[in-house]
Amino acid sequence: MRHTGRQGPPAETADEQRSGPAGAGGPGRAQVPVVVIGAGKVAHAAHLREMRDLPQLIRPAAVIDPDPAHRAALMAGFDRVAVCTSAEEAVWAGAQAALVLSPWWTHRDAVTGCLEAGLPVLCEKPVSLDLAEIDELIAAERRTGVPVTAGYMKRHDPVVQLFVEHCRDNAATARRISVDIHDPNAPHLVDHLVPYPAPPYGPQPPPAREALARALGPGASGTQAEVYARGLGGSLIHQVNIVHAALEGTGRTLHGSLEHSVQWAGGSAVSCRWRPDDELLVEVSHLRLPEHHRYRETIEFTGTDSVATLSLPSPYARDEGATLHIDTWEPDTGAATRTTHRSGPAVTGFREQLRAWTRSIAWSAGSDGGPPAPRRGIWPLPGLREVRADTLAVREAALRLT
């Protein structure tokens, strides 16, 4: 059986969502029923929490997860959720798209099954850290004609989009892009959002270690695999994607321009530097610092006549948003101007990602019968080719760690 995602009425805008009635969408709106594959920590701490607040846009019609406690916790928060064991079963249960939120080393089989069943996919990052698996998914996407969207939720924050647009508009003047992350990665960030005891931070499970060995090759050390799975592939791959988005159209890429990659503090800290050309340096650092108790992320673009500084809170935070300061100088007088943009409370990347994704698979047929016109920073959604470029860069950094 083959089933394709419905092209129906549009997902509502933020204002429409706030004013509309709870429950199913009204006239001219679509509620996308999805199968949730993997009802673990990230599902409960982020996606399901947003889905409860966006009932007109999206609802879980089915769940696939081997853990009965995970399934029960999801089903306690939503009505009429079927327990399934395959994407084909989920289609019979009414699913028209899929959220793949299971551990990354399960993504290839989960996403492939969804594509074969005709279900458009939103897959959490990292989609895979194995280039061979990514190539298989690209081939499956091409063969089935069903799209895969990568879960780079930061890209959907409107303030992050403004940062990317500033970088693109000023690419000719770019001299340095820097990323600095202080990540507690501590239980207090998400434990209160998960309705069962979250697994402790600890060694990679055996399936993850086996997948990392395949992804990096037999010569990789245990430290390289650990840093690849966490500091690089688990976190910084988000920011590498933002850098790649900022450099789009310039011919600059990170892979092949790595100058150094270092780890310290037992692999809990990593820093990389790329030099795409003689004019531009890109530096990224991720530090796991449980003692800080608060997540801090800063991305800065420095050009010859502007500095754009983007500050992001924890991705699970709702009480604070992203902030972007853009400083420019008049070439003749040197007079400085600062423009500030802020995301409002609850304007999270996870929420805006769900809005953009549902909009991409359920749209109003206009006069030309097609989807809405592309908007800068949003369309097209991040896909598997971006995933491949990002993975090439962080894999090279992992294999050259010193």
CSV table of C-alpha atoms in Angstrom, one decimal:
chain,number,residue,atom,x,y,z
A,1,MET,CA,0.0,0.0,0.0
A,2,ARG,CA,1.2,3.5,-0.8
A,3,HIS,CA,0.0,6.6,1.0
A,4,THR,CA,1.1,10.2,0.4
A,5,GLY,CA,0.9,13.2,2.6
A,6,ARG,CA,-2.2,15.2,2.1
A,7,GLN,CA,-2.1,18.5,0.3
A,8,GLY,CA,-5.0,20.2,2.1
A,9,PRO,CA,-5.8,23.6,3.7
A,10,PRO,CA,-3.1,25.6,5.2
A,11,ALA,CA,-1.6,25.4,8.6
A,12,GLU,CA,-2.5,28.6,10.4
A,13,THR,CA,-0.3,31.5,11.2
A,14,ALA,CA,0.6,32.3,14.8
A,15,ASP,CA,-2.3,34.8,15.2
A,16,GLU,CA,-4.8,32.3,13.7
A,17,GLN,CA,-3.6,29.6,16.0
A,18,ARG,CA,-4.0,31.7,19.1
A,19,SER,CA,-7.5,32.8,18.1
A,20,GLY,CA,-8.8,29.6,16.7
A,21,PRO,CA,-10.8,27.0,18.6
A,22,ALA,CA,-9.0,24.0,20.3
A,23,GLY,CA,-9.4,20.7,18.5
A,24,ALA,CA,-9.6,20.0,14.8
A,25,GLY,CA,-9.0,22.8,12.4
A,26,GLY,CA,-11.9,24.8,11.0
A,27,PRO,CA,-12.7,25.7,7.4
A,28,GLY,CA,-9.5,26.4,5.4
A,29,ARG,CA,-7.2,24.8,7.9
A,30,ALA,CA,-5.6,21.4,8.2
A,31,GLN,CA,-4.7,19.3,11.1
A,32,VAL,CA,-1.9,16.9,10.2
A,33,PRO,CA,-2.1,13.5,11.9
A,34,VAL,CA,1.4,12.0,12.4
A,35,VAL,CA,3.1,8.9,13.7
A,36,VAL,CA,5.6,9.6,16.4
A,37,ILE,CA,8.5,7.2,16.1
A,38,GLY,CA,10.4,7.4,19.4
A,39,ALA,CA,8.6,8.8,22.5
A,40,GLY,CA,11.7,9.4,24.5
A,41,LYS,CA,13.2,12.5,26.1
A,42,VAL,CA,13.3,14.9,23.1
A,43,ALA,CA,9.8,13.9,22.2
A,44,HIS,CA,8.3,14.8,25.6
A,45,ALA,CA,10.6,17.8,26.3
A,46,ALA,CA,10.0,19.5,23.0
A,47,HIS,CA,7.8,18.1,20.2
A,48,LEU,CA,4.9,16.7,22.2
A,49,ARG,CA,4.8,19.8,24.4
A,50,GLU,CA,4.5,22.0,21.3
A,51,MET,CA,1.9,19.7,19.7
A,52,ARG,CA,-0.4,20.1,22.7
A,53,ASP,CA,-0.3,23.8,22.1
A,54,LEU,CA,-0.9,23.5,18.3
A,55,PRO,CA,-3.9,21.3,18.1
A,56,GLN,CA,-5.2,22.9,14.9
A,57,LEU,CA,-1.9,22.1,13.1
A,58,ILE,CA,-0.8,18.6,14.2
A,59,ARG,CA,-1.7,15.7,16.4
A,60,PRO,CA,-0.3,12.2,17.1
A,61,ALA,CA,-2.4,9.6,15.5
A,62,ALA,CA,0.0,6.7,16.2
A,63,VAL,CA,3.1,6.0,18.2
A,64,ILE,CA,6.0,3.5,17.6
A,65,ASP,CA,8.3,2.9,20.5
A,66,PRO,CA,9.5,-0.4,22.1
A,67,ASP,CA,9.2,1.0,25.6
A,68,PRO,CA,5.7,0.7,27.1
A,69,ALA,CA,6.4,3.5,29.6
A,70,HIS,CA,7.2,5.8,26.8
A,71,ARG,CA,4.1,4.9,24.9
A,72,ALA,CA,1.9,5.2,27.9
A,73,ALA,CA,3.3,8.7,28.7
A,74,LEU,CA,2.5,9.9,25.2
A,75,MET,CA,-1.0,8.4,25.2
A,76,ALA,CA,-1.8,10.0,28.5
A,77,GLY,CA,-1.6,13.4,26.9
A,78,PHE,CA,-3.5,12.8,23.7
A,79,ASP,CA,-6.8,11.1,22.6
A,80,ARG,CA,-7.1,8.3,20.1
A,81,VAL,CA,-3.5,7.3,19.6
A,82,ALA,CA,-2.8,3.9,18.1
A,83,VAL,CA,0.1,1.8,19.1
A,84,CYS,CA,1.9,0.5,16.0
A,85,THR,CA,4.9,-1.4,15.0
A,86,SER,CA,5.5,-0.2,11.5
A,87,ALA,CA,4.9,2.8,9.3
A,88,GLU,CA,2.4,0.8,7.2
A,89,GLU,CA,0.4,0.2,10.4
A,90,ALA,CA,0.5,3.9,11.2
A,91,VAL,CA,-0.9,4.7,7.8
A,92,TRP,CA,-3.9,2.4,8.5
A,93,ALA,CA,-4.2,4.3,11.9
A,94,GLY,CA,-4.6,7.6,10.0
A,95,ALA,CA,-1.1,9.0,10.0
A,96,GLN,CA,-0.3,11.2,7.1
A,97,ALA,CA,3.3,12.1,8.1
A,98,ALA,CA,6.0,11.0,10.5
A,99,LEU,CA,8.1,12.5,13.3
A,100,VAL,CA,11.2,10.4,13.7
A,101,LEU,CA,12.5,11.2,17.2
A,102,SER,CA,14.3,7.9,18.1
A,103,PRO,CA,18.1,7.7,18.6
A,104,TRP,CA,20.1,8.6,15.6
A,105,TRP,CA,21.4,5.1,14.9
A,106,THR,CA,17.8,3.9,14.3
A,107,HIS,CA,17.0,6.7,11.8
A,108,ARG,CA,18.0,5.0,8.6
A,109,ASP,CA,15.5,2.1,9.0
A,110,ALA,CA,12.8,4.3,10.5
A,111,VAL,CA,13.0,7.0,7.8
A,112,THR,CA,13.2,4.4,5.0
A,113,GLY,CA,10.1,2.6,6.3
A,114,CYS,CA,8.2,5.9,6.3
A,115,LEU,CA,9.3,6.8,2.8
A,116,GLU,CA,8.2,3.4,1.5
A,117,ALA,CA,4.8,4.0,3.1
A,118,GLY,CA,4.5,7.4,1.5
A,119,LEU,CA,4.8,9.4,4.8
A,120,PRO,CA,6.7,12.8,4.6
A,121,VAL,CA,9.3,12.8,7.5
A,122,LEU,CA,10.6,15.3,10.0
A,123,CYS,CA,13.7,13.6,11.4
A,124,GLU,CA,15.5,14.8,14.5
A,125,LYS,CA,19.1,15.7,14.3
A,126,PRO,CA,21.5,14.2,13.7
A,127,VAL,CA,19.6,12.4,11.0
A,128,SER,CA,22.7,10.2,10.8
A,129,LEU,CA,26.4,10.5,11.5
A,130,ASP,CA,27.2,7.8,8.9
A,131,LEU,CA,27.7,9.2,5.4
A,132,ALA,CA,26.8,5.8,3.8
A,133,GLU,CA,23.4,5.9,5.6
A,134,ILE,CA,22.7,9.5,4.5
A,135,ASP,CA,23.4,8.5,0.9
A,136,GLU,CA,21.0,5.6,1.2
A,137,LEU,CA,18.3,8.0,2.5
A,138,ILE,CA,18.9,10.4,-0.3
A,139,ALA,CA,18.5,7.6,-2.8
A,140,ALA,CA,15.3,6.4,-1.0
A,141,GLU,CA,13.9,10.0,-1.0
A,142,ARG,CA,14.6,10.3,-4.8
A,143,ARG,CA,13.1,6.8,-5.5
A,144,THR,CA,9.9,7.4,-3.6
A,145,GLY,CA,9.4,11.1,-4.2
A,146,VAL,CA,8.6,11.6,-0.5
A,147,PRO,CA,10.4,14.5,1.3
A,148,VAL,CA,12.6,14.3,4.4
A,149,THR,CA,13.0,17.4,6.5
A,150,ALA,CA,16.0,17.6,8.9
A,151,GLY,CA,15.3,18.6,12.5
A,152,TYR,CA,17.4,21.8,12.5
A,153,MET,CA,14.8,23.6,14.6
A,154,LYS,CA,17.1,26.6,15.3
A,155,ARG,CA,16.8,27.5,11.6
A,156,HIS,CA,13.1,28.2,12.1
A,157,ASP,CA,13.5,30.8,14.8
A,158,PRO,CA,12.6,34.1,13.1
A,159,VAL,CA,15.6,35.9,14.7
A,160,VAL,CA,18.0,33.1,13.5
A,161,GLN,CA,16.6,33.7,10.1
A,162,LEU,CA,17.3,37.4,10.3
A,163,PHE,CA,20.9,36.5,11.3
A,164,VAL,CA,21.3,34.2,8.3
A,165,GLU,CA,19.9,36.8,6.0
A,166,HIS,CA,22.3,39.4,7.3
A,167,CYS,CA,25.2,37.0,6.7
A,168,ARG,CA,24.1,36.3,3.2
A,169,ASP,CA,23.5,40.0,2.4
A,170,ASN,CA,27.0,40.9,3.7
A,171,ALA,CA,28.9,37.7,2.5
A,172,ALA,CA,31.4,39.8,0.5
A,173,THR,CA,32.5,41.6,3.6
A,174,ALA,CA,32.7,38.5,5.9
A,175,ARG,CA,35.9,38.0,7.9
A,176,ARG,CA,34.9,35.7,10.8
A,177,ILE,CA,32.0,33.6,12.0
A,178,SER,CA,32.4,32.3,15.6
A,179,VAL,CA,30.3,30.0,17.7
A,180,ASP,CA,30.6,29.6,21.5
A,181,ILE,CA,28.4,27.2,23.4
A,182,HIS,CA,28.3,26.6,27.2
A,183,ASP,CA,26.1,23.6,27.6
A,184,PRO,CA,25.2,22.2,31.1
A,185,ASN,CA,23.6,19.2,29.5
A,186,ALA,CA,22.3,18.7,33.0
A,187,PRO,CA,19.1,16.9,34.2
A,188,HIS,CA,17.4,20.1,35.4
A,189,LEU,CA,17.1,21.4,31.9
A,190,VAL,CA,14.6,18.7,30.8
A,191,ASP,CA,13.8,16.3,33.7
A,192,HIS,CA,10.8,18.4,34.7
A,193,LEU,CA,9.4,18.1,31.2
A,194,VAL,CA,9.7,14.3,30.9
A,195,PRO,CA,6.9,12.3,32.7
A,196,TYR,CA,9.2,9.4,33.6
A,197,PRO,CA,12.8,9.2,34.9
A,198,ALA,CA,15.1,10.3,32.1
A,199,PRO,CA,18.1,8.1,31.4
A,200,PRO,CA,21.3,9.4,33.0
A,201,TYR,CA,24.1,11.0,31.0
A,202,GLY,CA,26.6,8.2,30.6
A,203,PRO,CA,28.5,6.0,28.2
A,204,GLN,CA,27.1,5.4,24.7
A,205,PRO,CA,25.0,2.2,24.5
A,206,PRO,CA,26.3,-0.7,22.5
A,207,PRO,CA,24.2,0.0,19.4
A,208,ALA,CA,25.5,3.6,19.3
A,209,ARG,CA,29.1,2.4,19.7
A,210,GLU,CA,28.7,0.0,16.8
A,211,ALA,CA,27.1,2.7,14.6
A,212,LEU,CA,29.9,5.1,15.4
A,213,ALA,CA,32.5,2.5,14.5
A,214,ARG,CA,30.8,2.1,11.1
A,215,ALA,CA,30.6,5.8,10.6
A,216,LEU,CA,34.2,6.7,11.5
A,217,GLY,CA,36.0,3.6,10.4
A,218,PRO,CA,38.3,1.1,12.2
A,219,GLY,CA,41.1,3.6,12.9
A,220,ALA,CA,39.0,6.0,15.1
A,221,SER,CA,39.7,6.2,18.8
A,222,GLY,CA,37.2,6.0,21.6
A,223,THR,CA,37.6,9.7,22.3
A,224,GLN,CA,37.0,10.6,18.6
A,225,ALA,CA,33.8,8.5,18.7
A,226,GLU,CA,32.6,10.1,21.9
A,227,VAL,CA,33.3,13.7,20.7
A,228,TYR,CA,31.7,12.9,17.3
A,229,ALA,CA,28.5,11.6,18.9
A,230,ARG,CA,28.1,14.4,21.4
A,231,GLY,CA,30.0,17.7,21.1
A,232,LEU,CA,30.3,17.6,17.3
A,233,GLY,CA,27.5,15.5,16.0
A,234,GLY,CA,25.0,15.9,18.9
A,235,SER,CA,25.4,19.7,19.3
A,236,LEU,CA,27.6,21.7,17.0
A,237,ILE,CA,26.1,20.1,13.9
A,238,HIS,CA,23.2,22.6,14.5
A,239,GLN,CA,25.6,25.5,14.3
A,240,VAL,CA,27.6,24.1,11.4
A,241,ASN,CA,24.2,24.0,9.5
A,242,ILE,CA,23.6,27.6,10.4
A,243,VAL,CA,27.1,28.6,9.1
A,244,HIS,CA,26.5,26.6,5.9
A,245,ALA,CA,23.1,28.4,5.5
A,246,ALA,CA,24.8,31.8,6.0
A,247,LEU,CA,27.4,30.9,3.4
A,248,GLU,CA,24.9,29.6,0.8
A,249,GLY,CA,25.6,30.9,-2.7
A,250,THR,CA,29.2,32.0,-1.9
A,251,GLY,CA,30.9,28.8,-3.0
A,252,ARG,CA,32.4,28.5,0.5
A,253,THR,CA,32.1,25.2,2.4
A,254,LEU,CA,33.6,23.9,5.6
A,255,HIS,CA,34.6,20.4,4.5
A,256,GLY,CA,38.1,20.4,3.2
A,257,SER,CA,39.1,23.7,4.8
A,258,LEU,CA,39.7,22.5,8.4
A,259,GLU,CA,42.8,24.0,10.0
A,260,HIS,CA,42.5,22.3,13.4
A,261,SER,CA,40.2,20.3,15.7
A,262,VAL,CA,41.0,19.9,19.4
A,263,GLN,CA,39.4,18.3,22.4
A,264,TRP,CA,40.2,18.8,26.1
A,265,ALA,CA,38.7,18.1,29.5
A,266,GLY,CA,38.4,14.4,28.7
A,267,GLY,CA,36.5,15.1,25.5
A,268,SER,CA,33.8,17.2,27.2
A,269,ALA,CA,35.1,20.2,25.3
A,270,VAL,CA,35.8,20.6,21.5
A,271,SER,CA,36.9,23.4,19.3
A,272,CYS,CA,37.3,23.5,15.5
A,273,ARG,CA,38.6,26.1,13.0
A,274,TRP,CA,37.9,26.2,9.3
A,275,ARG,CA,39.3,28.7,6.7
A,276,PRO,CA,37.1,28.5,3.6
A,277,ASP,CA,39.3,31.1,1.9
A,278,ASP,CA,41.9,33.7,2.7
A,279,GLU,CA,39.2,36.2,3.7
A,280,LEU,CA,37.1,34.1,6.1
A,281,LEU,CA,37.7,32.2,9.3
A,282,VAL,CA,35.1,30.0,11.0
A,283,GLU,CA,35.6,29.0,14.7
A,284,VAL,CA,33.2,26.8,16.8
A,285,SER,CA,33.5,25.6,20.3
A,286,HIS,CA,31.3,23.4,22.5
A,287,LEU,CA,31.9,23.0,26.2
A,288,ARG,CA,29.9,20.7,28.5
A,289,LEU,CA,29.8,22.6,31.8
A,290,PRO,CA,27.2,21.1,34.2
A,291,GLU,CA,28.3,23.5,36.9
A,292,HIS,CA,27.0,26.5,34.9
A,293,HIS,CA,23.4,25.3,35.2
A,294,ARG,CA,22.4,27.6,32.3
A,295,TYR,CA,22.8,27.1,28.6
A,296,ARG,CA,24.5,29.9,26.7
A,297,GLU,CA,25.0,30.1,22.9
A,298,THR,CA,26.5,32.9,21.0
A,299,ILE,CA,27.0,33.1,17.2
A,300,GLU,CA,28.8,36.1,15.8
A,301,PHE,CA,29.3,37.4,12.2
A,302,THR,CA,32.1,39.9,11.8
A,303,GLY,CA,32.3,41.8,8.5
A,304,THR,CA,34.3,44.8,7.4
A,305,ASP,CA,31.4,47.2,8.3
A,306,SER,CA,29.1,45.2,10.5
A,307,VAL,CA,28.9,42.8,13.5
A,308,ALA,CA,25.9,40.6,14.0
A,309,THR,CA,25.7,38.9,17.4
A,310,LEU,CA,23.1,36.2,17.9
A,311,SER,CA,22.3,34.9,21.5
A,312,LEU,CA,20.2,31.8,22.0
A,313,PRO,CA,18.8,30.3,25.2
A,314,SER,CA,18.3,26.7,25.9
A,315,PRO,CA,16.3,25.1,23.1
A,316,TYR,CA,13.9,23.8,25.8
A,317,ALA,CA,13.3,27.3,27.3
A,318,ARG,CA,10.0,29.1,26.7
A,319,ASP,CA,10.4,32.1,29.0
A,320,GLU,CA,13.2,33.7,27.0
A,321,GLY,CA,13.9,34.0,23.3
A,322,ALA,CA,16.7,34.7,20.9
A,323,THR,CA,18.3,38.1,20.6
A,324,LEU,CA,20.1,39.6,17.6
A,325,HIS,CA,22.2,42.8,17.8
A,326,ILE,CA,23.4,44.2,14.4
A,327,ASP,CA,26.0,46.9,14.7
A,328,THR,CA,26.9,49.0,11.6
A,329,TRP,CA,29.2,52.0,11.0
A,330,GLU,CA,28.9,54.9,8.6
A,331,PRO,CA,32.0,54.7,6.3
A,332,ASP,CA,32.5,58.5,6.3
A,333,THR,CA,31.6,59.6,9.9
A,334,GLY,CA,32.1,56.4,11.8
A,335,ALA,CA,28.8,56.9,13.5
A,336,ALA,CA,27.5,53.6,14.9
A,337,THR,CA,24.0,52.2,14.7
A,338,ARG,CA,22.7,49.2,16.6
A,339,THR,CA,19.5,47.4,15.6
A,340,THR,CA,18.1,44.8,17.9
A,341,HIS,CA,15.7,42.0,17.2
A,342,ARG,CA,14.1,39.7,19.8
A,343,SER,CA,11.9,36.6,19.6
A,344,GLY,CA,8.9,36.8,21.9
A,345,PRO,CA,8.3,34.3,24.7
A,346,ALA,CA,7.2,30.8,23.5
A,347,VAL,CA,8.5,31.6,20.0
A,348,THR,CA,10.7,28.5,20.1
A,349,GLY,CA,12.6,26.9,17.3
A,350,PHE,CA,10.6,23.6,17.9
A,351,ARG,CA,7.3,25.4,17.6
A,352,GLU,CA,8.2,27.3,14.4
A,353,GLN,CA,9.7,24.2,12.9
A,354,LEU,CA,6.3,22.4,13.3
A,355,ARG,CA,4.5,25.3,11.8
A,356,ALA,CA,6.9,25.4,8.8
A,357,TRP,CA,6.9,21.6,8.3
A,358,THR,CA,3.1,21.2,8.5
A,359,ARG,CA,2.8,24.2,6.1
A,360,SER,CA,5.0,22.4,3.7
A,361,ILE,CA,3.0,19.2,3.6
A,362,ALA,CA,-0.5,20.7,3.9
A,363,TRP,CA,-1.1,23.9,1.9
A,364,SER,CA,-4.0,25.8,0.4
A,365,ALA,CA,-4.4,25.3,-3.3
A,366,GLY,CA,-4.1,28.9,-4.7
A,367,SER,CA,-4.9,30.1,-8.1
A,368,ASP,CA,-2.0,28.2,-9.6
A,369,GLY,CA,-2.6,25.1,-7.5
A,370,GLY,CA,0.8,25.1,-5.9
A,371,PRO,CA,2.4,25.7,-2.5
A,372,PRO,CA,3.0,29.1,-1.0
A,373,ALA,CA,5.8,31.2,-2.4
A,374,PRO,CA,9.2,30.6,-0.8
A,375,ARG,CA,10.1,32.9,2.0
A,376,ARG,CA,13.7,33.7,2.8
A,377,GLY,CA,15.2,31.7,5.6
A,378,ILE,CA,12.3,29.2,5.6
A,379,TRP,CA,11.9,27.7,2.2
A,380,PRO,CA,13.0,25.2,1.2
A,381,LEU,CA,13.1,23.4,4.5
A,382,PRO,CA,16.5,21.9,5.5
A,383,GLY,CA,16.9,18.5,3.8
A,384,LEU,CA,19.2,15.6,3.4
A,385,ARG,CA,21.7,17.3,1.1
A,386,GLU,CA,22.3,19.8,3.9
A,387,VAL,CA,22.6,17.0,6.3
A,388,ARG,CA,25.3,15.4,4.1
A,389,ALA,CA,27.3,18.7,3.9
A,390,ASP,CA,27.1,19.2,7.7
A,391,THR,CA,28.1,15.6,8.4
A,392,LEU,CA,31.1,15.8,6.1
A,393,ALA,CA,32.4,18.8,8.0
A,394,VAL,CA,31.9,17.4,11.6
A,395,ARG,CA,33.2,13.9,10.6
A,396,GLU,CA,36.4,15.4,9.2
A,397,ALA,CA,36.8,17.4,12.5
A,398,ALA,CA,36.3,14.2,14.6
A,399,LEU,CA,38.9,12.2,12.6
A,400,ARG,CA,41.5,15.0,13.0
A,401,LEU,CA,41.0,15.6,16.7
A,402,THR,CA,44.1,16.2,18.7
